[in-house]
PDB file of C-alpha atoms and ligand atoms in Angstrom:
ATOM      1  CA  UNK A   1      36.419 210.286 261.323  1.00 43.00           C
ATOM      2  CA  UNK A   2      34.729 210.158 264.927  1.00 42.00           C
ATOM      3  CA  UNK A   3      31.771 212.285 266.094  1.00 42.00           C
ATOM      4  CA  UNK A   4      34.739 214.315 268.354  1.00 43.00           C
ATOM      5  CA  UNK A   5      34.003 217.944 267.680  1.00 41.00           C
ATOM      6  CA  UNK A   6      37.335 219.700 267.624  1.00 40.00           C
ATOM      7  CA  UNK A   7      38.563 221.871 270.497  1.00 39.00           C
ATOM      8  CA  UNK A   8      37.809 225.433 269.254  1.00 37.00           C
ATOM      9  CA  UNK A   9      34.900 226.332 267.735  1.00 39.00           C
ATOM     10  CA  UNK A  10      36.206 230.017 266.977  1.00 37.00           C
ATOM     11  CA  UNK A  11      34.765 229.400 263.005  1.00 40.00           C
ATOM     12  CA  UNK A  12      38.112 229.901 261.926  1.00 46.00           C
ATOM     13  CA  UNK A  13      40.209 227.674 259.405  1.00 58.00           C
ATOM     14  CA  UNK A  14      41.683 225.021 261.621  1.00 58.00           C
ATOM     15  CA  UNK A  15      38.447 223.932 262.745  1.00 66.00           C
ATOM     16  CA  UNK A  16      36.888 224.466 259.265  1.00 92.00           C
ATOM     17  CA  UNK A  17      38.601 221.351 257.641  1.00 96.00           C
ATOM     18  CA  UNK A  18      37.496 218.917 260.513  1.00 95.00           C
ATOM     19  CA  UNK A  19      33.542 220.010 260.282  1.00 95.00           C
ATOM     20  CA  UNK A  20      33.496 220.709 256.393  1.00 96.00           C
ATOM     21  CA  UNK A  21      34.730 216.691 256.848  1.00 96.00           C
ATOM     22  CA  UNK A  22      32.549 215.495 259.118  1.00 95.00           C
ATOM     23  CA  UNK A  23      29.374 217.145 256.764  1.00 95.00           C
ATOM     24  CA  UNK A  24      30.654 215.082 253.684  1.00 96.00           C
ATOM     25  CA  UNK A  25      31.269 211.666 255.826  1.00 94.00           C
ATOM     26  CA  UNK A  26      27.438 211.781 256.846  1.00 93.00           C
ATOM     27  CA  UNK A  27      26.148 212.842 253.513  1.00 93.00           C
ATOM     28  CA  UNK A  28      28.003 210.004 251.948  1.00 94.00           C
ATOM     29  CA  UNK A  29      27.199 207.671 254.456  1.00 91.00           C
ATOM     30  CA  UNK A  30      23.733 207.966 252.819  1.00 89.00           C
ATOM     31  CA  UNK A  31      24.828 207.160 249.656  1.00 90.00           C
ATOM     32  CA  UNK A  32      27.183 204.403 250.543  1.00 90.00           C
ATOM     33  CA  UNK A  33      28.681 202.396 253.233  1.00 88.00           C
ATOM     34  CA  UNK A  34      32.513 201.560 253.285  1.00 89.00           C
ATOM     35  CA  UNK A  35      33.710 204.262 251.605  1.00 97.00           C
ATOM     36  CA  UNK A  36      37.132 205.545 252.543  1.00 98.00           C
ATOM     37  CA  UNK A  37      37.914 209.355 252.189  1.00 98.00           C
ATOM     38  CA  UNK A  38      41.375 210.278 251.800  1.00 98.00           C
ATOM     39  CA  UNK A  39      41.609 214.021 252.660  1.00 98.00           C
ATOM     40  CA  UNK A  40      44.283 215.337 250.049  1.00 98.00           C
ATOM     41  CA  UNK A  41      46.685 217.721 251.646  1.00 98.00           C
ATOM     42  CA  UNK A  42      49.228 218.714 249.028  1.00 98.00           C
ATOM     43  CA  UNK A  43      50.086 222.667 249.339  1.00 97.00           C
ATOM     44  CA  UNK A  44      48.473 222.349 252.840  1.00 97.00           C
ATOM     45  CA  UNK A  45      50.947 222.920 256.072  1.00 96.00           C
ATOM     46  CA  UNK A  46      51.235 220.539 259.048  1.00 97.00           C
ATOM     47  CA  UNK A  47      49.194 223.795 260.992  1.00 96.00           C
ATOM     48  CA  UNK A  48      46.288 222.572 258.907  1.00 96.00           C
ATOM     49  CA  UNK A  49      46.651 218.970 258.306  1.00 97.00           C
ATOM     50  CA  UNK A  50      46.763 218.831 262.934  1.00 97.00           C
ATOM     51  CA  UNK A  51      42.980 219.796 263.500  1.00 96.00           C
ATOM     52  CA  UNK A  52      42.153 216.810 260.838  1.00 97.00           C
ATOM     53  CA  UNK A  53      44.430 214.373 262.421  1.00 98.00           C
ATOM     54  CA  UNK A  54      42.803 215.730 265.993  1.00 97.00           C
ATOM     55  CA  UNK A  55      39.474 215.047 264.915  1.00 96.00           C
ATOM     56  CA  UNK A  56      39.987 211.665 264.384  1.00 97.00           C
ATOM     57  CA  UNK A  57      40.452 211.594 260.716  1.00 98.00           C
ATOM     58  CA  UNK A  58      43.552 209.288 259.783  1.00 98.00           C
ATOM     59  CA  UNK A  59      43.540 208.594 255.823  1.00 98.00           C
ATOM     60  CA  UNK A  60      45.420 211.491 253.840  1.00 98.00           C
ATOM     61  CA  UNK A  61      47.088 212.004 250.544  1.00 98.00           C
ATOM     62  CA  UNK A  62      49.802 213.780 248.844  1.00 98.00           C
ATOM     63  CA  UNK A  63      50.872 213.877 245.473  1.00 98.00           C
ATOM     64  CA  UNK A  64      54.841 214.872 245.939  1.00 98.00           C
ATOM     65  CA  UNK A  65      57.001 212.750 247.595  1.00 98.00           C
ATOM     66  CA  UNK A  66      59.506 215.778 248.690  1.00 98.00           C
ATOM     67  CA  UNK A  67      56.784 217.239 250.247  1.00 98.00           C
ATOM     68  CA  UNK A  68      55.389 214.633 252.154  1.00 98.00           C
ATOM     69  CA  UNK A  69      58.731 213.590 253.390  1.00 98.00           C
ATOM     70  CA  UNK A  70      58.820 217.091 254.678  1.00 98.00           C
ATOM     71  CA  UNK A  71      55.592 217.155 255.807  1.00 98.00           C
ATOM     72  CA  UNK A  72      54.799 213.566 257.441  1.00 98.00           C
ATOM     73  CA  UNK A  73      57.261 212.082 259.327  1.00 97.00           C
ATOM     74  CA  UNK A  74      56.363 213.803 262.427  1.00 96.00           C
ATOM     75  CA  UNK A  75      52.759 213.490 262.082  1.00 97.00           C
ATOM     76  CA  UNK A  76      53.394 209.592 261.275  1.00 97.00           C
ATOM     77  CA  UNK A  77      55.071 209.917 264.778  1.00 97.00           C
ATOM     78  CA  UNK A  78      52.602 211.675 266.308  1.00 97.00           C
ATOM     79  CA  UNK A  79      49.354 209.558 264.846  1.00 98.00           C
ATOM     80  CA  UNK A  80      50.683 206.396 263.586  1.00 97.00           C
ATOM     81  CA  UNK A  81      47.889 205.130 262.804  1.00 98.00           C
ATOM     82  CA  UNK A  82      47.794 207.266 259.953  1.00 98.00           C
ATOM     83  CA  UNK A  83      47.479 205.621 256.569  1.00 98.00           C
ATOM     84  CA  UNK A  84      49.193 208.240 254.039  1.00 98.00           C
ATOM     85  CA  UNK A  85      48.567 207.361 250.007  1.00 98.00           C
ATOM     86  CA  UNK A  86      50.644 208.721 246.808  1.00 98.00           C
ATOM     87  CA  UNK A  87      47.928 209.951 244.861  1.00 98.00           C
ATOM     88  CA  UNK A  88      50.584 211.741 242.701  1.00 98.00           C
ATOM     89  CA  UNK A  89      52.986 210.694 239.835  1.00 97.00           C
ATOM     90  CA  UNK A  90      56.120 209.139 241.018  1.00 98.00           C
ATOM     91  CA  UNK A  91      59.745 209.027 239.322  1.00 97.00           C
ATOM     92  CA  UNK A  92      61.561 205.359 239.945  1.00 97.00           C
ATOM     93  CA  UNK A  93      64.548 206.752 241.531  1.00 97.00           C
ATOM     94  CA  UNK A  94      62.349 207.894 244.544  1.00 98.00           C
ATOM     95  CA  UNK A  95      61.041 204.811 245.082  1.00 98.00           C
ATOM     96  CA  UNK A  96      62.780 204.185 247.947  1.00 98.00           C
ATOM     97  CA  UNK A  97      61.760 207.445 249.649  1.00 98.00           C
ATOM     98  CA  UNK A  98      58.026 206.389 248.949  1.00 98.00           C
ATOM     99  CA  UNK A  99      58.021 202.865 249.982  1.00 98.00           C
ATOM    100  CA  UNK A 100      59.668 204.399 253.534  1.00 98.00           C
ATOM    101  CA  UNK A 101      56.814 207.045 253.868  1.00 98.00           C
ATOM    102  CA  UNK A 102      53.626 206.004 252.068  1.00 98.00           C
ATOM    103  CA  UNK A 103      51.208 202.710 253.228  1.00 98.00           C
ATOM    104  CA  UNK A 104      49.531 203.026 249.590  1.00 98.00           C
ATOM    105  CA  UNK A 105      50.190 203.607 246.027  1.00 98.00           C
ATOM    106  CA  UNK A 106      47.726 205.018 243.794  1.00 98.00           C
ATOM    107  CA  UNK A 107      50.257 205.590 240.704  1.00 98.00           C
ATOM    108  CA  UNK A 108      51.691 203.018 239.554  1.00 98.00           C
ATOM    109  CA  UNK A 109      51.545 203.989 235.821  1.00 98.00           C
ATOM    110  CA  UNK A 110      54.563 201.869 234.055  1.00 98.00           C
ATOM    111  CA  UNK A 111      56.548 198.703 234.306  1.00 98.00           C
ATOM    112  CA  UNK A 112      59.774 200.444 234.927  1.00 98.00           C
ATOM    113  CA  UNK A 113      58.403 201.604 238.432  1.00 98.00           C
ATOM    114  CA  UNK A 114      56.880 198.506 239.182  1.00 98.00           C
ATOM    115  CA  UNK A 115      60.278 196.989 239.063  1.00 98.00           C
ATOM    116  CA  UNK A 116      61.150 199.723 240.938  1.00 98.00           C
ATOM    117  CA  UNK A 117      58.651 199.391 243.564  1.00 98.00           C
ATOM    118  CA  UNK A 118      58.957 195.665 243.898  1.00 98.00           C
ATOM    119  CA  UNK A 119      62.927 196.225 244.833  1.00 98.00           C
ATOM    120  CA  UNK A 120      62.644 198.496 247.547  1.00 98.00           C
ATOM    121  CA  UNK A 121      59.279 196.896 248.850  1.00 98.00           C
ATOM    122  CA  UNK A 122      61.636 193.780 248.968  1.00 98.00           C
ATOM    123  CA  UNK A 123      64.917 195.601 250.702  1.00 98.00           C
ATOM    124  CA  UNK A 124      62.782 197.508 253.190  1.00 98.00           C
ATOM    125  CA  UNK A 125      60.472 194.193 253.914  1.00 98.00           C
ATOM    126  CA  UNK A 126      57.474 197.107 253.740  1.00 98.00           C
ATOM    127  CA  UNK A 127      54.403 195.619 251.689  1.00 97.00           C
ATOM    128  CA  UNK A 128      52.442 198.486 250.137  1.00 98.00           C
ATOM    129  CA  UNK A 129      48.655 198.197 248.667  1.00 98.00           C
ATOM    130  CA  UNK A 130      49.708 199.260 245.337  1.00 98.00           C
ATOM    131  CA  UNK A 131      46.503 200.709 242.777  1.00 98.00           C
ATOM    132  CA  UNK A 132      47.300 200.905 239.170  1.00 98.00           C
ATOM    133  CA  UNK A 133      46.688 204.504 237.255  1.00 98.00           C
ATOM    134  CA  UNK A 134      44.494 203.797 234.496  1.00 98.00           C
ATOM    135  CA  UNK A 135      44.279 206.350 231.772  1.00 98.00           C
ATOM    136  CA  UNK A 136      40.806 206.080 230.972  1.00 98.00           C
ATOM    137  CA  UNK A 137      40.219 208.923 228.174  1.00 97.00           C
ATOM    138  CA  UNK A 138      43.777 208.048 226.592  1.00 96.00           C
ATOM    139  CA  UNK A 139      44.958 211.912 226.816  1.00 94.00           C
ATOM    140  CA  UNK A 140      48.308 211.292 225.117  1.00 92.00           C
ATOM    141  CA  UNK A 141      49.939 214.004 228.151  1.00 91.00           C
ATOM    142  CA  UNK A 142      48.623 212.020 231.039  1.00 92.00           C
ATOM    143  CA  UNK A 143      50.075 208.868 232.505  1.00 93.00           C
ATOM    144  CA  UNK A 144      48.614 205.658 233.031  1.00 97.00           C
ATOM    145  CA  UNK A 145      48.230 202.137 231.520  1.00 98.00           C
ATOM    146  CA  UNK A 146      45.696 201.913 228.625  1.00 98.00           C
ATOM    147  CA  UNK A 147      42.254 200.166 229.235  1.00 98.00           C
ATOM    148  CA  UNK A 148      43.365 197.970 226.798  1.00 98.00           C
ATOM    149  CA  UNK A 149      46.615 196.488 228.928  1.00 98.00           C
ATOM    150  CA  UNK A 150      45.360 197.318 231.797  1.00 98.00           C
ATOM    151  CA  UNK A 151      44.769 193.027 232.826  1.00 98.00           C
ATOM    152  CA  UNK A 152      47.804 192.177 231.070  1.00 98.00           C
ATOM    153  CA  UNK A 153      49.476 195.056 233.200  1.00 98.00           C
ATOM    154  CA  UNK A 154      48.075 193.609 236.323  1.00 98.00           C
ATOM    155  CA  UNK A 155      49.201 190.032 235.405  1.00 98.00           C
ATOM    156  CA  UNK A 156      52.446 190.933 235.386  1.00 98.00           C
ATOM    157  CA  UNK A 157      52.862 192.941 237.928  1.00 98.00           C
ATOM    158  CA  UNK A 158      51.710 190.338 240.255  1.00 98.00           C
ATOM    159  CA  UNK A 159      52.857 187.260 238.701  1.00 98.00           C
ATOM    160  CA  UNK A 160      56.559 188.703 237.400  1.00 98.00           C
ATOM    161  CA  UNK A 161      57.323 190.796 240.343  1.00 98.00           C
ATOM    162  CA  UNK A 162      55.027 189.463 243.315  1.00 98.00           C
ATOM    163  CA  UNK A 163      53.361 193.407 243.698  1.00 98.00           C
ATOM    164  CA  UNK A 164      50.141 193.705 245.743  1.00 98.00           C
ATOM    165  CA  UNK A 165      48.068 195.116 243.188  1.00 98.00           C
ATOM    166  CA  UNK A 166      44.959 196.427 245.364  1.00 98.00           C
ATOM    167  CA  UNK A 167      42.828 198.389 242.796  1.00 98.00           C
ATOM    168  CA  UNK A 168      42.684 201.058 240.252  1.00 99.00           C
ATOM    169  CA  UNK A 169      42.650 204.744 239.972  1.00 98.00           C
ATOM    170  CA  UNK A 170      41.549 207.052 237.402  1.00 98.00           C
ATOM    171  CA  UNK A 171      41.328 210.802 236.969  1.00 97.00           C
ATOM    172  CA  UNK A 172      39.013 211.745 234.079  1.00 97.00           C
ATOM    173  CA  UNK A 173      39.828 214.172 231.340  1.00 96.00           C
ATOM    174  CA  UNK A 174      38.850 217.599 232.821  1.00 93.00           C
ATOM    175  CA  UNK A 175      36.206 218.315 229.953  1.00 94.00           C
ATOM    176  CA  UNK A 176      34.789 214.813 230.350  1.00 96.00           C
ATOM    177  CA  UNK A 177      31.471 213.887 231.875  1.00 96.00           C
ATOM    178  CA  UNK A 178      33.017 211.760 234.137  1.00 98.00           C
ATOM    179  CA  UNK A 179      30.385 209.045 234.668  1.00 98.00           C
ATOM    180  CA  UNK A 180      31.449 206.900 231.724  1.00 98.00           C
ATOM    181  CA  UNK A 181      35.011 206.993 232.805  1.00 98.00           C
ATOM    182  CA  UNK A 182      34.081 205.672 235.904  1.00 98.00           C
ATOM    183  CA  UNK A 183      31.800 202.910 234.861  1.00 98.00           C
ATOM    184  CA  UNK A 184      34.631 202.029 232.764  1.00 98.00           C
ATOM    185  CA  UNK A 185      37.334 201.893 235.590  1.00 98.00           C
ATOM    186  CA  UNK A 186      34.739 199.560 237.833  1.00 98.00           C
ATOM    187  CA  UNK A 187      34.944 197.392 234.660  1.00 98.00           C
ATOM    188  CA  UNK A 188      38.498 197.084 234.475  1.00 98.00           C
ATOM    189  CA  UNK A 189      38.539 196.337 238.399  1.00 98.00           C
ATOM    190  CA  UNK A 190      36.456 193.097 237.960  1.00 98.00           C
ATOM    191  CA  UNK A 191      38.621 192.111 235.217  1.00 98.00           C
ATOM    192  CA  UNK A 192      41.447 192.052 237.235  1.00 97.00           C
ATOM    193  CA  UNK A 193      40.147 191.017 240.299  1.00 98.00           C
ATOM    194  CA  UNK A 194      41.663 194.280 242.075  1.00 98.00           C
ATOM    195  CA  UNK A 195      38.714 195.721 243.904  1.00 98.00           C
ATOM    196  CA  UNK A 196      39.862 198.984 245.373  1.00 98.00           C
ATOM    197  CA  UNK A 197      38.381 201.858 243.046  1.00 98.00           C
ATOM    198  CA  UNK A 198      39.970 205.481 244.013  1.00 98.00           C
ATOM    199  CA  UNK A 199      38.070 207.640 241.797  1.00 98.00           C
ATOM    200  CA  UNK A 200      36.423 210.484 242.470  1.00 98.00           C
ATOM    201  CA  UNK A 201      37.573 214.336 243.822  1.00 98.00           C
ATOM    202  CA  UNK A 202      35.961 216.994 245.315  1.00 97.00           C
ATOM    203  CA  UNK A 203      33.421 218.299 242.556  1.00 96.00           C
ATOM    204  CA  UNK A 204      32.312 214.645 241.210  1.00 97.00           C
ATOM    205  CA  UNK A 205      32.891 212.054 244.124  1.00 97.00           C
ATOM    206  CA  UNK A 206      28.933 211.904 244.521  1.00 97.00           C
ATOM    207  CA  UNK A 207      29.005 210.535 240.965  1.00 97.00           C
ATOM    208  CA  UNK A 208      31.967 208.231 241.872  1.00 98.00           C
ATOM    209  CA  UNK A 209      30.374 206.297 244.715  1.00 98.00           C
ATOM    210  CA  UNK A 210      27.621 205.666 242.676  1.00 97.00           C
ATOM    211  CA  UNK A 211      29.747 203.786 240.236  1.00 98.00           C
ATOM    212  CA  UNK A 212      31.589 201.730 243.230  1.00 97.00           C
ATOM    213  CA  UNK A 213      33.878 203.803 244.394  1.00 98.00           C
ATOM    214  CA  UNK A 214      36.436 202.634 247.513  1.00 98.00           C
ATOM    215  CA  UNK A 215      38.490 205.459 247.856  1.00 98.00           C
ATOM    216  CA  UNK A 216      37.728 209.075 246.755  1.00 98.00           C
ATOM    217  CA  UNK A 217      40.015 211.516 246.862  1.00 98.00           C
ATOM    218  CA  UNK A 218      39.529 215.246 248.598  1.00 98.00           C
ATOM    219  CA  UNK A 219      41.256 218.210 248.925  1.00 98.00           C
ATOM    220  CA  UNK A 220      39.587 221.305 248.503  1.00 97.00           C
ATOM    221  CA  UNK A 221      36.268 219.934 249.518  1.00 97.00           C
ATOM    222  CA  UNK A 222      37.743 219.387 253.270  1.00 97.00           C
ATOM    223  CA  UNK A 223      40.725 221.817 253.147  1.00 97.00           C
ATOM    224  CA  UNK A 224      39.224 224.778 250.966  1.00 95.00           C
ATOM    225  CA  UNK A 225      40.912 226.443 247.979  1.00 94.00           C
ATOM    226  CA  UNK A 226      44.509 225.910 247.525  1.00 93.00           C
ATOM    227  CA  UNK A 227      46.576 229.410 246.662  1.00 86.00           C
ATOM    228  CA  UNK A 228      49.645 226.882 244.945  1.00 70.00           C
ATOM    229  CA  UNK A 229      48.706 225.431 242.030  1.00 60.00           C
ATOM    230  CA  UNK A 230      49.607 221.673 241.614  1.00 56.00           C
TER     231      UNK A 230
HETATM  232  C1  PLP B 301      44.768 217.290 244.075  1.00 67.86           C
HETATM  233  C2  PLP B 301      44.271 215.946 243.754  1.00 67.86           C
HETATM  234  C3  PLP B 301      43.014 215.522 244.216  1.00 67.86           C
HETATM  235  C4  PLP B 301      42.083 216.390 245.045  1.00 67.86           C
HETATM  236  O1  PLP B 301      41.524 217.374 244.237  1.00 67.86           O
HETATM  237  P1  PLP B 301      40.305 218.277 244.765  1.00 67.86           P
HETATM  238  O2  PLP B 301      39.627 218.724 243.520  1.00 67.86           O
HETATM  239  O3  PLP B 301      40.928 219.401 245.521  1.00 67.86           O
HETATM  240  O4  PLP B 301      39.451 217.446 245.611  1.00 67.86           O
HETATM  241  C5  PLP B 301      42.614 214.235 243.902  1.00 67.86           C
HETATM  242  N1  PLP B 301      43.383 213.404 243.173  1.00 67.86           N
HETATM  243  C6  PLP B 301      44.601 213.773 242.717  1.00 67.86           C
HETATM  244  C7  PLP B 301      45.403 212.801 241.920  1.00 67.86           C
HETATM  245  C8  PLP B 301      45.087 215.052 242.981  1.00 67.86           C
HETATM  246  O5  PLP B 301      46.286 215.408 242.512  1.00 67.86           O
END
């Protein structure tokens, strides 16, 4: 994110995202340096992804890899500097489609897409950070390795199939308080020697950073509400 203030300033949605963005990059700066916001577009159009790009802002996630592909490619074109993460859960047999389109991986939650990922990361020659999904309040409905596996997981991963494991994500149980999930995730990082931490959305990133956070994750902090729920 630069200082550049966008071209209208008609108060009007396109140039809300880029100054609701700007607010929360100088209020964090005060908490933390170095940490990377990845404004989370999903059910947002290219119309208002462009005044975010314009602005100067160039990290962005989506958790669909249909819609990105729909979504991105031009943008990529446009800005391609733009580093574009899967924050979302990802089936093996589009693992080609998100090796070609994403730079990073934040869901990598079995050992059937890692073997997946290492494939196509091998055919296309296209080397993605890749952050494991750790399932830190073991809700039997939501994916990602156990606490418990999680070094074994990483071992693996790197040893058996050569995968740049970068760091770990987590997304606490909604109920949760979700300091001690966090704490617990920054544990697990050290373990394994992967030091990128995403963690953290738009109601508890504050929280987040103060437990190490790299990478937090917003949409409707930057973007306002979304009318499709995902
Ligand atoms: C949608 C989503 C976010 C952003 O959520 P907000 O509450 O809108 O900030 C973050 N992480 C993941 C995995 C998501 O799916």
């Amino acid at each position: 994110m630069t200082e550049t203030q966008p071209q209208d300033n008609q108060g009007n949605d396109s140039t809300a995202a880029p100054d609701r963005l700007l607010k929360i990059c100088h209020d964090i700066a005060a908490l933390s340096e170095g940490v990377n916001i990845i404004a989370v577009s999903k059910t947002f159009s290219v119309d208002a992804i462009a005044p975010v790009l314009a602005a100067g802002h160039r990290i962005f996630g989506e958790n669909r890899v249909q819609e990105a592909a729909e979504k991105w490619p031009d943008l990529k074109e446009t800005y391609p500097d733009t580093e574009l993460h899967l924050i979302g859960a990802l089936q093996s047999n589009k693992a080609a489609q998100a090796v070609a389109l994403f730079d990073v991986i934040h869901s990598l939650d079995r050992i059937k897409l890692a073997r997946a990922l290492a494939d196509e990361m091998k055919r296309q020659d296209r080397h993605l950070k890749i952050l494991v999904q750790i399932n830190t309040g073991k809700e039997g409905q939501k994916s990602g390795i156990s606490p418990e596996e999680t070094v074994e997981f990483v071992r693996t991963c790197r040893d058996e199939l050569g995968l740049n494991i970068a760091g770990l994500m987590c997304l606490p149980p909604q109920q949760d308080v979700a300091g001690p999930h966090f704490a617990l995730l920054q544990k697990l990082s050290q373990q394994c020697d992967a030091p990128l931490l995403s963690m953290g959305m738009s109601g508890d990133y504050e929280e987040a950073i103060k437990f190490g956070a790299t990478h937090i994750r917003l949409g409707t902090a930057i973007f306002g509400p979304r009318t499709q729920k995902l």
